[in-house]
Amino acid sequence: MTQNIIKLNAALSYVKDTFVGKNDVVDLLGICLLARENAFLYGPPGTAKSAIVRTLSKTIKDGKNFEYLLTRFTEPNEIFGPFDIRKLKEGELLTNTEGMMPEASLVFLDEIFNANSAILNSLLMALNEKIFKRGKETKHLPALMFVGASNVLPEDEALNALFDRFLIRINVDYVNPELLQQVLLAGRKLENEEPTEVPEIHANEIKELQTICKTIDLRPIYEVYLNTIMNLRNTGISISDRRAVKLQNLIAASALICGRNEAVLSDLWVLKHIWDTEEQIEILEGIINRTIEKDDHPQSHPQAMQNKTPNPEEVMKDVKILADKWNEGTLSFEEQNVIKDKLRYLQTRCDWIRNPEQKQYIQQEIENLWQKILQSI
């Protein structure tokens, strides 16, 4: 188990190094890969959604990748394969799935909500049960994970069932302005296809880890998990019984990827990514952060540690740095925009500070800086 976990983490680290500022996206894809659950990437064009999945697929040795951009006119043959002409002559209605989705280890469906009724039912069964069914033909899919992507959320109620099949929803946005220079350098390196050694993990090794994932002990967090689900339902976040059962796989995967055989409180960090609407993102962030901040386990998942409730002193320090920079008065237009973006980010972080006096003081300092910025425009 340990060797395979090391291989998987090496593969994820490679993808993180390739795409600066996307650690959360890659970590969540790694969790879904271990749990054999589906992930949905939501964000504007040009945020490297497909490139991240494509690079991750390169690390899976002897696995096949299937990638397709769906349109309203996409036909089942384009996804599942055409009927086998040779078998058709013999009176058998069988699909030639060579090189198509039913044979893929990693499946990426871009603009997933363009799926039409002709492929919707087959797609729903493939996503939920990992089974391809067409007429009398039934085939178990080898897919380790399905990833869907879109720059819009579904508006048609008919697509809600499709959206529900994606257990994790990942918000993929443009990187933080302070990382932009690193992004440009990394992007240049990627476009020039500079040779780098790609770490590999075999598809069967991932399947072994997926089997082990089912044996992770969830008893240490079971009561807190149960209360959290009830709390989220009370706040208006819809979590069906089916999703509540499946979410346990993600918690187990968080423990396994950290090399543990039992879950700890901070493994609940994955629940921050089960939103249905953009408005729910911050609500989940606040509720789950208040839960996982009580955990100080040394082997917590890095994403759990990173997204805990902010330290007021650190936030205040960052605000003062921005204020000092602004007061210098020699900033270019681009540098001014960077400060504004960072200040908006700190303003959001400030919302989650628990101590009301510290929170009010920092909010006032942020407001004072905004006033200075507005007066100088």
GROMACS .gro file of N, CA and C in nm, residues 166-315:
model
  450
  166PHE      N    1  -2.200   1.367  -1.028
  166PHE     CA    2  -2.065   1.414  -0.997
  166PHE      C    3  -2.060   1.450  -0.849
  167LEU      N    4  -1.994   1.365  -0.772
  167LEU     CA    5  -1.995   1.379  -0.627
  167LEU      C    6  -1.921   1.504  -0.581
  168ILE      N    7  -1.809   1.533  -0.647
  168ILE     CA    8  -1.726   1.648  -0.610
  168ILE      C    9  -1.739   1.755  -0.719
  169ARG      N   10  -1.757   1.880  -0.673
  169ARG     CA   11  -1.765   1.992  -0.766
  169ARG      C   12  -1.646   2.084  -0.737
  170ILE      N   13  -1.561   2.106  -0.838
  170ILE     CA   14  -1.437   2.180  -0.819
  170ILE      C   15  -1.443   2.312  -0.893
  171ASN      N   16  -1.430   2.420  -0.819
  171ASN     CA   17  -1.433   2.553  -0.879
  171ASN      C   18  -1.292   2.586  -0.931
  172VAL      N   19  -1.278   2.594  -1.063
  172VAL     CA   20  -1.147   2.619  -1.126
  172VAL      C   21  -1.147   2.761  -1.181
  173ASP      N   22  -1.076   2.849  -1.114
  173ASP     CA   23  -1.074   2.990  -1.153
  173ASP      C   24  -0.934   3.030  -1.198
  174TYR      N   25  -0.922   3.155  -1.243
  174TYR     CA   26  -0.789   3.206  -1.277
  174TYR      C   27  -0.703   3.212  -1.151
  175VAL      N   28  -0.574   3.197  -1.165
  175VAL     CA   29  -0.486   3.191  -1.049
  175VAL      C   30  -0.476   3.326  -0.979
  176ASN      N   31  -0.433   3.321  -0.855
  176ASN     CA   32  -0.409   3.442  -0.778
  176ASN      C   33  -0.307   3.530  -0.851
  177PRO      N   34  -0.331   3.662  -0.857
  177PRO     CA   35  -0.241   3.751  -0.931
  177PRO      C   36  -0.094   3.738  -0.894
  178GLU      N   37  -0.066   3.709  -0.767
  178GLU     CA   38   0.074   3.700  -0.726
  178GLU      C   39   0.145   3.577  -0.782
  179LEU      N   40   0.067   3.483  -0.837
  179LEU     CA   41   0.126   3.363  -0.897
  179LEU      C   42   0.136   3.372  -1.049
  180LEU      N   43   0.092   3.484  -1.104
  180LEU     CA   44   0.081   3.495  -1.249
  180LEU      C   45   0.216   3.478  -1.320
  181GLN      N   46   0.321   3.534  -1.262
  181GLN     CA   47   0.453   3.521  -1.325
  181GLN      C   48   0.495   3.374  -1.333
  182GLN      N   49   0.471   3.300  -1.226
  182GLN     CA   50   0.505   3.157  -1.226
  182GLN      C   51   0.422   3.082  -1.330
  183VAL      N   52   0.295   3.122  -1.345
  183VAL     CA   53   0.207   3.059  -1.444
  183VAL      C   54   0.262   3.081  -1.585
  184LEU      N   55   0.307   3.203  -1.612
  184LEU     CA   56   0.360   3.234  -1.745
  184LEU      C   57   0.483   3.150  -1.776
  185LEU      N   58   0.572   3.137  -1.678
  185LEU     CA   59   0.693   3.057  -1.698
  185LEU      C   60   0.660   2.910  -1.718
  186ALA      N   61   0.569   2.857  -1.634
  186ALA     CA   62   0.530   2.717  -1.644
  186ALA      C   63   0.458   2.690  -1.777
  187GLY      N   64   0.374   2.786  -1.818
  187GLY     CA   65   0.302   2.770  -1.944
  187GLY      C   66   0.395   2.769  -2.063
  188ARG      N   67   0.496   2.855  -2.057
  188ARG     CA   68   0.596   2.860  -2.165
  188ARG      C   69   0.670   2.727  -2.175
  189LYS      N   70   0.705   2.673  -2.060
  189LYS     CA   71   0.776   2.545  -2.055
  189LYS      C   72   0.689   2.434  -2.113
  190LEU      N   73   0.559   2.439  -2.081
  190LEU     CA   74   0.466   2.336  -2.129
  190LEU      C   75   0.447   2.345  -2.279
  191GLU      N   76   0.436   2.467  -2.332
  191GLU     CA   77   0.417   2.486  -2.476
  191GLU      C   78   0.540   2.443  -2.555
  192ASN      N   79   0.657   2.465  -2.498
  192ASN     CA   80   0.780   2.425  -2.566
  192ASN      C   81   0.808   2.276  -2.554
  193GLU      N   82   0.722   2.208  -2.476
  193GLU     CA   83   0.733   2.063  -2.456
  193GLU      C   84   0.873   2.022  -2.414
  194GLU      N   85   0.926   2.098  -2.317
  194GLU     CA   86   1.058   2.064  -2.265
  194GLU      C   87   1.053   1.926  -2.199
  195PRO      N   88   1.148   1.839  -2.230
  195PRO     CA   89   1.143   1.701  -2.178
  195PRO      C   90   1.156   1.697  -2.026
  196THR      N   91   1.062   1.634  -1.962
  196THR     CA   92   1.068   1.612  -1.817
  196THR      C   93   1.027   1.468  -1.789
  197GLU      N   94   1.082   1.414  -1.685
  197GLU     CA   95   1.050   1.276  -1.650
  197GLU      C   96   0.911   1.271  -1.586
  198VAL      N   97   0.825   1.189  -1.642
  198VAL     CA   98   0.688   1.178  -1.593
  198VAL      C   99   0.676   1.059  -1.498
  199PRO      N  100   0.643   1.082  -1.370
  199PRO     CA  101   0.625   0.969  -1.278
  199PRO      C  102   0.503   0.887  -1.320
  200GLU      N  103   0.509   0.757  -1.298
  200GLU     CA  104   0.402   0.670  -1.347
  200GLU      C  105   0.347   0.582  -1.237
  201ILE      N  106   0.221   0.551  -1.251
  201ILE     CA  107   0.156   0.452  -1.165
  201ILE      C  108   0.067   0.367  -1.255
  202HIS      N  109   0.069   0.237  -1.235
  202HIS     CA  110  -0.010   0.147  -1.319
  202HIS      C  111  -0.158   0.154  -1.281
  203ALA      N  112  -0.242   0.131  -1.381
  203ALA     CA  113  -0.386   0.133  -1.359
  203ALA      C  114  -0.428   0.029  -1.255
  204ASN      N  115  -0.363  -0.089  -1.261
  204ASN     CA  116  -0.399  -0.194  -1.163
  204ASN      C  117  -0.355  -0.157  -1.021
  205GLU      N  118  -0.250  -0.074  -1.009
  205GLU     CA  119  -0.207  -0.028  -0.876
  205GLU      C  120  -0.309   0.070  -0.818
  206ILE      N  121  -0.368   0.151  -0.904
  206ILE     CA  122  -0.474   0.241  -0.859
  206ILE      C  123  -0.596   0.159  -0.817
  207LYS      N  124  -0.627   0.053  -0.893
  207LYS     CA  125  -0.741  -0.032  -0.857
  207LYS      C  126  -0.719  -0.100  -0.721
  208GLU      N  127  -0.594  -0.138  -0.695
  208GLU     CA  128  -0.563  -0.196  -0.563
  208GLU      C  129  -0.588  -0.095  -0.452
  209LEU      N  130  -0.548   0.029  -0.476
  209LEU     CA  131  -0.571   0.135  -0.377
  209LEU      C  132  -0.720   0.163  -0.360
  210GLN      N  133  -0.795   0.155  -0.469
  210GLN     CA  134  -0.940   0.175  -0.460
  210GLN      C  135  -1.006   0.067  -0.374
  211THR      N  136  -0.952  -0.054  -0.383
  211THR     CA  137  -1.003  -0.162  -0.300
  211THR      C  138  -0.969  -0.139  -0.153
  212ILE      N  139  -0.844  -0.095  -0.127
  212ILE     CA  140  -0.802  -0.067   0.011
  212ILE      C  141  -0.884   0.048   0.070
  213CYS      N  142  -0.919   0.143  -0.015
  213CYS     CA  143  -0.995   0.260   0.029
  213CYS      C  144  -1.126   0.220   0.098
  214LYS      N  145  -1.183   0.111   0.053
  214LYS     CA  146  -1.310   0.064   0.110
  214LYS      C  147  -1.294   0.008   0.251
  215THR      N  148  -1.169  -0.020   0.290
  215THR     CA  149  -1.144  -0.080   0.422
  215THR      C  150  -1.102   0.023   0.527
  216ILE      N  151  -1.091   0.149   0.490
  216ILE     CA  152  -1.050   0.254   0.585
  216ILE      C  153  -1.153   0.267   0.696
  217ASP      N  154  -1.105   0.276   0.818
  217ASP     CA  155  -1.192   0.285   0.936
  217ASP      C  156  -1.246   0.427   0.952
  218LEU      N  157  -1.378   0.442   0.940
  218LEU     CA  158  -1.441   0.574   0.952
  218LEU      C  159  -1.504   0.597   1.089
  219ARG      N  160  -1.492   0.499   1.179
  219ARG     CA  161  -1.557   0.512   1.310
  219ARG      C  162  -1.511   0.634   1.390
  220PRO      N  163  -1.382   0.674   1.382
  220PRO     CA  164  -1.340   0.791   1.461
  220PRO      C  165  -1.413   0.921   1.427
  221ILE      N  166  -1.467   0.930   1.303
  221ILE     CA  167  -1.533   1.055   1.265
  221ILE      C  168  -1.681   1.037   1.235
  222TYR      N  169  -1.732   0.917   1.259
  222TYR     CA  170  -1.867   0.884   1.215
  222TYR      C  171  -1.972   0.977   1.277
  223GLU      N  172  -1.963   0.999   1.406
  223GLU     CA  173  -2.064   1.083   1.474
  223GLU      C  174  -2.059   1.227   1.424
  224VAL      N  175  -1.937   1.280   1.408
  224VAL     CA  176  -1.922   1.418   1.359
  224VAL      C  177  -1.974   1.427   1.215
  225TYR      N  178  -1.944   1.325   1.136
  225TYR     CA  179  -1.990   1.324   0.997
  225TYR      C  180  -2.143   1.326   0.991
  226LEU      N  181  -2.205   1.245   1.073
  226LEU     CA  182  -2.351   1.237   1.077
  226LEU      C  183  -2.411   1.373   1.115
  227ASN      N  184  -2.356   1.435   1.216
  227ASN     CA  185  -2.405   1.566   1.261
  227ASN      C  186  -2.382   1.673   1.155
  228THR      N  187  -2.270   1.662   1.083
  228THR     CA  188  -2.239   1.760   0.978
  228THR      C  189  -2.339   1.750   0.864
  229ILE      N  190  -2.372   1.628   0.823
  229ILE     CA  191  -2.471   1.609   0.716
  229ILE      C  192  -2.605   1.667   0.757
  230MET      N  193  -2.647   1.644   0.880
  230MET     CA  194  -2.774   1.697   0.929
  230MET      C  195  -2.770   1.850   0.934
  231ASN      N  196  -2.656   1.903   0.975
  231ASN     CA  197  -2.639   2.048   0.982
  231ASN      C  198  -2.647   2.112   0.843
  232LEU      N  199  -2.582   2.048   0.746
  232LEU     CA  200  -2.583   2.100   0.609
  232LEU      C  201  -2.725   2.095   0.550
  233ARG      N  202  -2.796   1.989   0.579
  233ARG     CA  203  -2.935   1.980   0.531
  233ARG      C  204  -3.020   2.090   0.592
  234ASN      N  205  -2.996   2.121   0.720
  234ASN     CA  206  -3.073   2.226   0.788
  234ASN      C  207  -3.044   2.364   0.731
  235THR      N  208  -2.926   2.381   0.670
  235THR     CA  209  -2.893   2.512   0.612
  235THR      C  210  -2.944   2.523   0.467
  236GLY      N  211  -3.010   2.419   0.419
  236GLY     CA  212  -3.068   2.423   0.285
  236GLY      C  213  -2.984   2.359   0.177
  237ILE      N  214  -2.874   2.295   0.216
  237ILE     CA  215  -2.790   2.226   0.117
  237ILE      C  216  -2.841   2.083   0.103
  238SER      N  217  -2.890   2.051  -0.015
  238SER     CA  218  -2.953   1.921  -0.038
  238SER      C  219  -2.848   1.810  -0.052
  239ILE      N  220  -2.855   1.714   0.038
  239ILE     CA  221  -2.767   1.597   0.032
  239ILE      C  222  -2.854   1.473   0.043
  240SER      N  223  -2.870   1.402  -0.068
  240SER     CA  224  -2.953   1.282  -0.068
  240SER      C  225  -2.886   1.172   0.013
  241ASP      N  226  -2.962   1.072   0.051
  241ASP     CA  227  -2.905   0.959   0.125
  241ASP      C  228  -2.797   0.890   0.042
  242ARG      N  229  -2.821   0.881  -0.090
  242ARG     CA  230  -2.722   0.816  -0.178
  242ARG      C  231  -2.590   0.893  -0.176
  243ARG      N  232  -2.598   1.025  -0.184
  243ARG     CA  233  -2.476   1.107  -0.182
  243ARG      C  234  -2.409   1.099  -0.045
  244ALA      N  235  -2.488   1.095   0.061
  244ALA     CA  236  -2.432   1.088   0.197
  244ALA      C  237  -2.351   0.959   0.214
  245VAL      N  238  -2.400   0.850   0.154
  245VAL     CA  239  -2.328   0.722   0.160
  245VAL      C  240  -2.198   0.731   0.080
  246LYS      N  241  -2.207   0.786  -0.042
  246LYS     CA  242  -2.090   0.792  -0.129
  246LYS      C  243  -1.983   0.888  -0.077
  247LEU      N  244  -2.024   0.993  -0.008
  247LEU     CA  245  -1.926   1.090   0.043
  247LEU      C  246  -1.828   1.026   0.141
  248GLN      N  247  -1.870   0.917   0.202
  248GLN     CA  248  -1.780   0.846   0.293
  248GLN      C  249  -1.657   0.794   0.219
  249ASN      N  250  -1.674   0.760   0.089
  249ASN     CA  251  -1.561   0.714   0.009
  249ASN      C  252  -1.455   0.822  -0.005
  250LEU      N  253  -1.500   0.948  -0.018
  250LEU     CA  254  -1.406   1.059  -0.032
  250LEU      C  255  -1.329   1.083   0.097
  251ILE      N  256  -1.397   1.071   0.210
  251ILE     CA  257  -1.333   1.088   0.341
  251ILE      C  258  -1.227   0.979   0.359
  252ALA      N  259  -1.263   0.857   0.320
  252ALA     CA  260  -1.169   0.745   0.330
  252ALA      C  261  -1.049   0.768   0.238
  253ALA      N  262  -1.073   0.821   0.119
  253ALA     CA  263  -0.964   0.847   0.025
  253ALA      C  264  -0.869   0.953   0.079
  254SER      N  265  -0.922   1.054   0.148
  254SER     CA  266  -0.837   1.156   0.208
  254SER      C  267  -0.744   1.095   0.312
  255ALA      N  268  -0.797   1.000   0.389
  255ALA     CA  269  -0.714   0.931   0.489
  255ALA      C  270  -0.607   0.845   0.422
  256LEU      N  271  -0.648   0.770   0.320
  256LEU     CA  272  -0.556   0.677   0.253
  256LEU      C  273  -0.441   0.750   0.184
  257ILE      N  274  -0.472   0.862   0.119
  257ILE     CA  275  -0.369   0.934   0.044
  257ILE      C  276  -0.265   0.996   0.138
  258CYS      N  277  -0.305   1.009   0.267
  258CYS     CA  278  -0.211   1.057   0.370
  258CYS      C  279  -0.138   0.942   0.438
  259GLY      N  280  -0.166   0.819   0.392
  259GLY     CA  281  -0.097   0.702   0.447
  259GLY      C  282  -0.158   0.650   0.576
  260ARG      N  283  -0.284   0.688   0.605
  260ARG     CA  284  -0.349   0.641   0.726
  260ARG      C  285  -0.453   0.534   0.695
  261ASN      N  286  -0.478   0.445   0.792
  261ASN     CA  287  -0.583   0.343   0.772
  261ASN      C  288  -0.710   0.377   0.848
  262GLU      N  289  -0.715   0.497   0.906
  262GLU     CA  290  -0.838   0.544   0.970
  262GLU      C  291  -0.854   0.694   0.947
  263ALA      N  292  -0.978   0.738   0.942
  263ALA     CA  293  -1.007   0.878   0.916
  263ALA      C  294  -0.991   0.962   1.042
  264VAL      N  295  -0.955   1.089   1.022
  264VAL     CA  296  -0.949   1.186   1.131
  264VAL      C  297  -1.041   1.303   1.094
  265LEU      N  298  -1.063   1.389   1.190
  265LEU     CA  299  -1.159   1.497   1.173
  265LEU      C  300  -1.132   1.584   1.050
  266SER      N  301  -1.005   1.612   1.023
  266SER     CA  302  -0.972   1.701   0.912
  266SER      C  303  -1.003   1.642   0.775
  267ASP      N  304  -1.026   1.509   0.768
  267ASP     CA  305  -1.060   1.447   0.640
  267ASP      C  306  -1.197   1.494   0.588
  268LEU      N  307  -1.273   1.558   0.675
  268LEU     CA  308  -1.402   1.611   0.633
  268LEU      C  309  -1.387   1.733   0.541
  269TRP      N  310  -1.264   1.778   0.516
  269TRP     CA  311  -1.241   1.894   0.429
  269TRP      C  312  -1.302   1.875   0.291
  270VAL      N  313  -1.314   1.751   0.248
  270VAL     CA  314  -1.369   1.724   0.114
  270VAL      C  315  -1.514   1.770   0.101
  271LEU      N  316  -1.584   1.783   0.214
  271LEU     CA  317  -1.725   1.822   0.211
  271LEU      C  318  -1.744   1.967   0.168
  272LYS      N  319  -1.636   2.042   0.162
  272LYS     CA  320  -1.648   2.181   0.116
  272LYS      C  321  -1.676   2.188  -0.035
  273HIS      N  322  -1.665   2.073  -0.100
  273HIS     CA  323  -1.675   2.072  -0.247
  273HIS      C  324  -1.795   1.988  -0.294
  274ILE      N  325  -1.904   1.999  -0.221
  274ILE     CA  326  -2.026   1.925  -0.261
  274ILE      C  327  -2.139   2.021  -0.293
  275TRP      N  328  -2.106   2.145  -0.325
  275TRP     CA  329  -2.206   2.249  -0.350
  275TRP      C  330  -2.287   2.222  -0.478
  276ASP      N  331  -2.406   2.279  -0.481
  276ASP     CA  332  -2.492   2.273  -0.600
  276ASP      C  333  -2.494   2.407  -0.673
  277THR      N  334  -2.478   2.516  -0.595
  277THR     CA  335  -2.481   2.651  -0.653
  277THR      C  336  -2.358   2.728  -0.604
  278GLU      N  337  -2.325   2.835  -0.674
  278GLU     CA  338  -2.209   2.916  -0.634
  278GLU      C  339  -2.229   2.978  -0.496
  279GLU      N  340  -2.354   3.008  -0.462
  279GLU     CA  341  -2.383   3.070  -0.332
  279GLU      C  342  -2.349   2.977  -0.216
  280GLN      N  343  -2.351   2.847  -0.242
  280GLN     CA  344  -2.325   2.750  -0.136
  280GLN      C  345  -2.176   2.731  -0.106
  281ILE      N  346  -2.089   2.781  -0.195
  281ILE     CA  347  -1.945   2.759  -0.178
  281ILE      C  348  -1.896   2.818  -0.047
  282GLU      N  349  -1.929   2.944  -0.020
  282GLU     CA  350  -1.883   3.010   0.102
  282GLU      C  351  -1.952   2.953   0.226
  283ILE      N  352  -2.079   2.913   0.212
  283ILE     CA  353  -2.151   2.855   0.326
  283ILE      C  354  -2.082   2.726   0.371
  284LEU      N  355  -2.052   2.641   0.275
  284LEU     CA  356  -1.983   2.515   0.306
  284LEU      C  357  -1.845   2.541   0.364
  285GLU      N  358  -1.775   2.639   0.307
  285GLU     CA  359  -1.641   2.673   0.355
  285GLU      C  360  -1.645   2.706   0.504
  286GLY      N  361  -1.742   2.789   0.543
  286GLY     CA  362  -1.751   2.830   0.683
  286GLY      C  363  -1.787   2.716   0.776
  287ILE      N  364  -1.886   2.636   0.739
  287ILE     CA  365  -1.933   2.526   0.824
  287ILE      C  366  -1.824   2.421   0.841
  288ILE      N  367  -1.762   2.379   0.731
  288ILE     CA  368  -1.663   2.272   0.738
  288ILE      C  369  -1.534   2.320   0.806
  289ASN      N  370  -1.495   2.445   0.780
  289ASN     CA  371  -1.374   2.497   0.846
  289ASN      C  372  -1.388   2.497   0.997
  290ARG      N  373  -1.507   2.531   1.044
  290ARG     CA  374  -1.530   2.533   1.190
  290ARG      C  375  -1.521   2.392   1.249
  291THR      N  376  -1.547   2.293   1.166
  291THR     CA  377  -1.539   2.153   1.213
  291THR      C  378  -1.395   2.103   1.213
  292ILE      N  379  -1.324   2.125   1.103
  292ILE     CA  380  -1.191   2.065   1.091
  292ILE      C  381  -1.084   2.142   1.167
  293GLU      N  382  -1.112   2.266   1.207
  293GLU     CA  383  -1.009   2.343   1.279
  293GLU      C  384  -0.980   2.285   1.418
  294LYS      N  385  -1.069   2.198   1.466
  294LYS     CA  386  -1.049   2.136   1.597
  294LYS      C  387  -0.947   2.022   1.592
  295ASP      N  388  -0.910   1.983   1.471
  295ASP     CA  389  -0.819   1.870   1.455
  295ASP      C  390  -0.675   1.918   1.440
  296ASP      N  391  -0.583   1.854   1.508
  296ASP     CA  392  -0.441   1.890   1.495
  296ASP      C  393  -0.356   1.767   1.466
  297HIS      N  394  -0.415   1.670   1.396
  297HIS     CA  395  -0.343   1.547   1.363
  297HIS      C  396  -0.223   1.579   1.275
  298PRO      N  397  -0.105   1.524   1.304
  298PRO     CA  398   0.015   1.557   1.226
  298PRO      C  399   0.010   1.509   1.081
  299GLN      N  400  -0.077   1.411   1.052
  299GLN     CA  401  -0.087   1.358   0.916
  299GLN      C  402  -0.214   1.404   0.846
  300SER      N  403  -0.258   1.525   0.877
  300SER     CA  404  -0.376   1.578   0.810
  300SER      C  405  -0.345   1.604   0.663
  301HIS      N  406  -0.449   1.599   0.580
  301HIS     CA  407  -0.430   1.629   0.438
  301HIS      C  408  -0.389   1.776   0.422
  302PRO      N  409  -0.293   1.806   0.333
  302PRO     CA  410  -0.247   1.944   0.315
  302PRO      C  411  -0.358   2.044   0.286
  303GLN      N  412  -0.460   2.002   0.212
  303GLN     CA  413  -0.569   2.094   0.181
  303GLN      C  414  -0.651   2.128   0.305
  304ALA      N  415  -0.661   2.035   0.398
  304ALA     CA  416  -0.733   2.061   0.523
  304ALA      C  417  -0.656   2.163   0.606
  305MET      N  418  -0.525   2.150   0.609
  305MET     CA  419  -0.441   2.242   0.685
  305MET      C  420  -0.445   2.382   0.624
  306GLN      N  421  -0.443   2.387   0.492
  306GLN     CA  422  -0.435   2.515   0.423
  306GLN      C  423  -0.563   2.596   0.436
  307ASN      N  424  -0.676   2.528   0.444
  307ASN     CA  425  -0.802   2.600   0.440
  307ASN      C  426  -0.870   2.616   0.575
  308LYS      N  427  -0.792   2.602   0.681
  308LYS     CA  428  -0.851   2.623   0.813
  308LYS      C  429  -0.881   2.771   0.834
  309THR      N  430  -0.955   2.801   0.942
  309THR     CA  431  -0.988   2.939   0.974
  309THR      C  432  -0.860   3.022   0.981
  310PRO      N  433  -0.858   3.139   0.916
  310PRO     CA  434  -0.735   3.218   0.908
  310PRO      C  435  -0.687   3.269   1.043
  311ASN      N  436  -0.557   3.284   1.054
  311ASN     CA  437  -0.497   3.343   1.174
  311ASN      C  438  -0.513   3.494   1.165
  312PRO      N  439  -0.584   3.559   1.260
  312PRO     CA  440  -0.610   3.704   1.254
  312PRO      C  441  -0.482   3.786   1.243
  313GLU      N  442  -0.377   3.744   1.315
  313GLU     CA  443  -0.252   3.819   1.312
  313GLU      C  444  -0.189   3.817   1.172
  314GLU      N  445  -0.197   3.701   1.105
  314GLU     CA  446  -0.141   3.690   0.971
  314GLU      C  447  -0.220   3.773   0.871
  315VAL      N  448  -0.353   3.772   0.886
  315VAL     CA  449  -0.438   3.852   0.797
  315VAL      C  450  -0.406   4.000   0.816
   0.00000   0.00000   0.00000
